Steps between C-alpha positions, in 0.01 A plus 500: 500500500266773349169379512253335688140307517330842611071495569327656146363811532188367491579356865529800643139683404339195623698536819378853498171425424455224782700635793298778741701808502569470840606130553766624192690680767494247751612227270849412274411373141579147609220499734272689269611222207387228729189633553386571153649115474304381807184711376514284168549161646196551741280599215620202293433262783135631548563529850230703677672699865276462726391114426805381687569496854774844494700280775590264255606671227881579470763744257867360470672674276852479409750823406896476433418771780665767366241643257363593772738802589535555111684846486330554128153528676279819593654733761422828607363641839154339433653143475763540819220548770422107360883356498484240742166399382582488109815333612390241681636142387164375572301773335444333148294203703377766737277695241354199348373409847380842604329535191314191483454487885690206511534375889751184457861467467664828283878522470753508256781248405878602360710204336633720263442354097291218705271722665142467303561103519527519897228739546288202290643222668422675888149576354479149466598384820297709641178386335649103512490548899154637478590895644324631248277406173621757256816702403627755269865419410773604298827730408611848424773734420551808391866512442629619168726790649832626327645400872369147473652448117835576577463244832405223224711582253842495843371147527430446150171401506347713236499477089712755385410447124371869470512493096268198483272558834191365341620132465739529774365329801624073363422270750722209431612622174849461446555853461266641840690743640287552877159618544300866479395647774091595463231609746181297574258332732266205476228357793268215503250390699598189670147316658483177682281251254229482706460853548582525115218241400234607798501847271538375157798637406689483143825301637823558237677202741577345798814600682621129694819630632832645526861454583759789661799462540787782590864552423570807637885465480407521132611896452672457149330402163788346417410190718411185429151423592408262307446259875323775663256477178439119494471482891202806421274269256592178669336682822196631285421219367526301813259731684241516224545106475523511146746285307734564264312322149217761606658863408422565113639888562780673693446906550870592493718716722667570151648831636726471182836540708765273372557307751098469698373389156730197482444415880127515460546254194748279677300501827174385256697205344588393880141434580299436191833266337387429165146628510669861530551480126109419449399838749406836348639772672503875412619819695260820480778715619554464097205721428461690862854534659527462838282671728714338824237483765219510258669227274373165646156661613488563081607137448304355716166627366640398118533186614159462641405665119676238335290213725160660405575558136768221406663765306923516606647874471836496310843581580579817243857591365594118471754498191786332541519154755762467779616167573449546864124596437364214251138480602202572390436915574174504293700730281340802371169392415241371742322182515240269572534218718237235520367328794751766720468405868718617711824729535771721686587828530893554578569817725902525563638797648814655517593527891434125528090520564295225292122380416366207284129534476317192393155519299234256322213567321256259724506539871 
């Protein structure tokens, strides 16, 4: 594998722009990437610092972890007086808090690919048992490395089609050859709805619940997980108490490995039965890659998108139909859905971690 889902230039002057001098040597770029992202989801929530009790407002953020120690990031004697502080697996939720004197819970959460979904899913619990009224949540990782390609590509997890790398990430495509490894970061503002309504906020949807579940025997990709899957969204959906008939829109895993696609399909005909033929279901690892700790924080807020504008991203590179994959991928071209309701968003990880988020568009 020669390539990679790297940040744009363009990334990198705002990061330069935004970041003090001096926090830039305390801090790795995955903390600094969360920031800018937390930065952006506070200003698109409207929510004022200072209106809130600081005790009840919470970070969790979730990191593969090891972004966090990235060997491709600043060094030099004016960095290593910082190590243990830029190092820190917490630091990425740290910042956020320190900077917007945040007094609640701040940590971080590693679940490897599943990491942004559990950071959600804790924020949640934590606002559900009423420690706090607000939280900033999501994923990053900072992991396109020459060191970490050649660990995908020993497990062959990774798209090798070098010649062709613009359409090469195929989520169940017949011909997907593994994913592409990419950087990114995503946060939201989770609120409980009566803290939400008392301040008028713009709500993009309601969050009802989750399911986890963990395999961590699961240490191939060769494995079949297909039960793992199905035991995932049955769990979801039991927790958010929504039933089966209700979810218009799956936000797929699609990793576009050969063998997770077909389990994620086969573990969606288990629960849905026939309906799964009548569900829309894309993957934006299609478009994006797979930003690993940053992936399901990404998907998460798409979903949410897709509830507030009834408008379903597509699944890109979908030519040719395998025979273990036959549903509907909303292939290549987005669409409209009318009357869209409610929804999941799929987070399986290699290493046997896994989160079903359920959504709706009405509390």
């Amino acid at each position: 594998t020669k390539f990679g889902g790297q940040l744009p230039e363009d990334y990198y002057k705002l990061e330069k722009e935004k970041t003090p001098k001096r926090l830039f040597k305390k801090t790795v770029l995955a903390s600094r990437m969360i920031r800018l992202c937390a930065q952006e989801a506070l200003n698109d929530s409207a929510f004022q610092i200072g209106q809130t009790d600081p005790y009840r407002c919470g970070v969790i953020i979730g990191t593969s972890g090891a972004s966090v120690r990235s060997p491709d990031d600043l060094d030099g004697p004016s960095t290593q007086r910082w190590k243990i502080v830029r190092e820190m697996i917490n630091a990425p939720a740290a910042w956020i808090s320190i900077e917007n004197r945040f007094r609640g819970p701040s940590y971080s959460i590693s679940a490897g690919y599943a990491s942004g979904s559990y950071a959600i899913a804790r924020a949640f619990d934590l606002i559900q048992l009423g420690v706090i009224d607000v939280a900033i949540a999501g994923g990053v990782d900072y992991l396109l490395t020459q060191n970490n390609v050649k660990r995908g590509n020993k497990l062959n997890l990774l798209s090798t089609r070098n010649s062709d790398f613009r359409q090469d990430v195929r989520p169940f495509d017949k011909n997907r050859d593994g994913f592409v490894l990419s950087d990114g970061g995503c946060a939201v503002v989770l609120e409980s709805y009566r803290h939400a309504h008392q301040r008028n906020a713009e709500i993009y949807a309601f969050m009802q619940g989750y399911g986890y579940f963990s395999h961590p025997g699961r240490s191939l990709p060769s494995h079949n997980i297909a039960k793992d899957m199905e035991q995932t969204i049955e769990l979801a959906l039991g927790n958010s108490g929504l039933s089966r008939d209700m979810i218009a829109y799956v936000n797929a895993s699609g990793t576009a490995s050969i063998n997770d696609d077909a389990c994620e399909t086969a573990a969606l005909k288990q629960v849905f039965g026939q309906q799964a033929h009548n569900l829309l279901i894309s993957s934006q690892k299609s478009m994006i890659g797979h930003c690993v700790g940053g992936a399901d924080a990404i998907e998460f807020a798409v979903t949410a998108l897709t509830l507030k504008t009834q408008k379903i991203p597509p699944t890109i590179n979908f030519q040719n139909q395998d025979p273990d994959c036959d549903l509907d991928y909303v292939p290549n071209t987005m669409t409209t859905i009318a009357d869209y309701q409610s929804a999941i968003t799929n987070s399986f990880g290699f290493g046997g971690n896994n989160c079903v988020i359920a959504l709706t568009k009405s509390p």
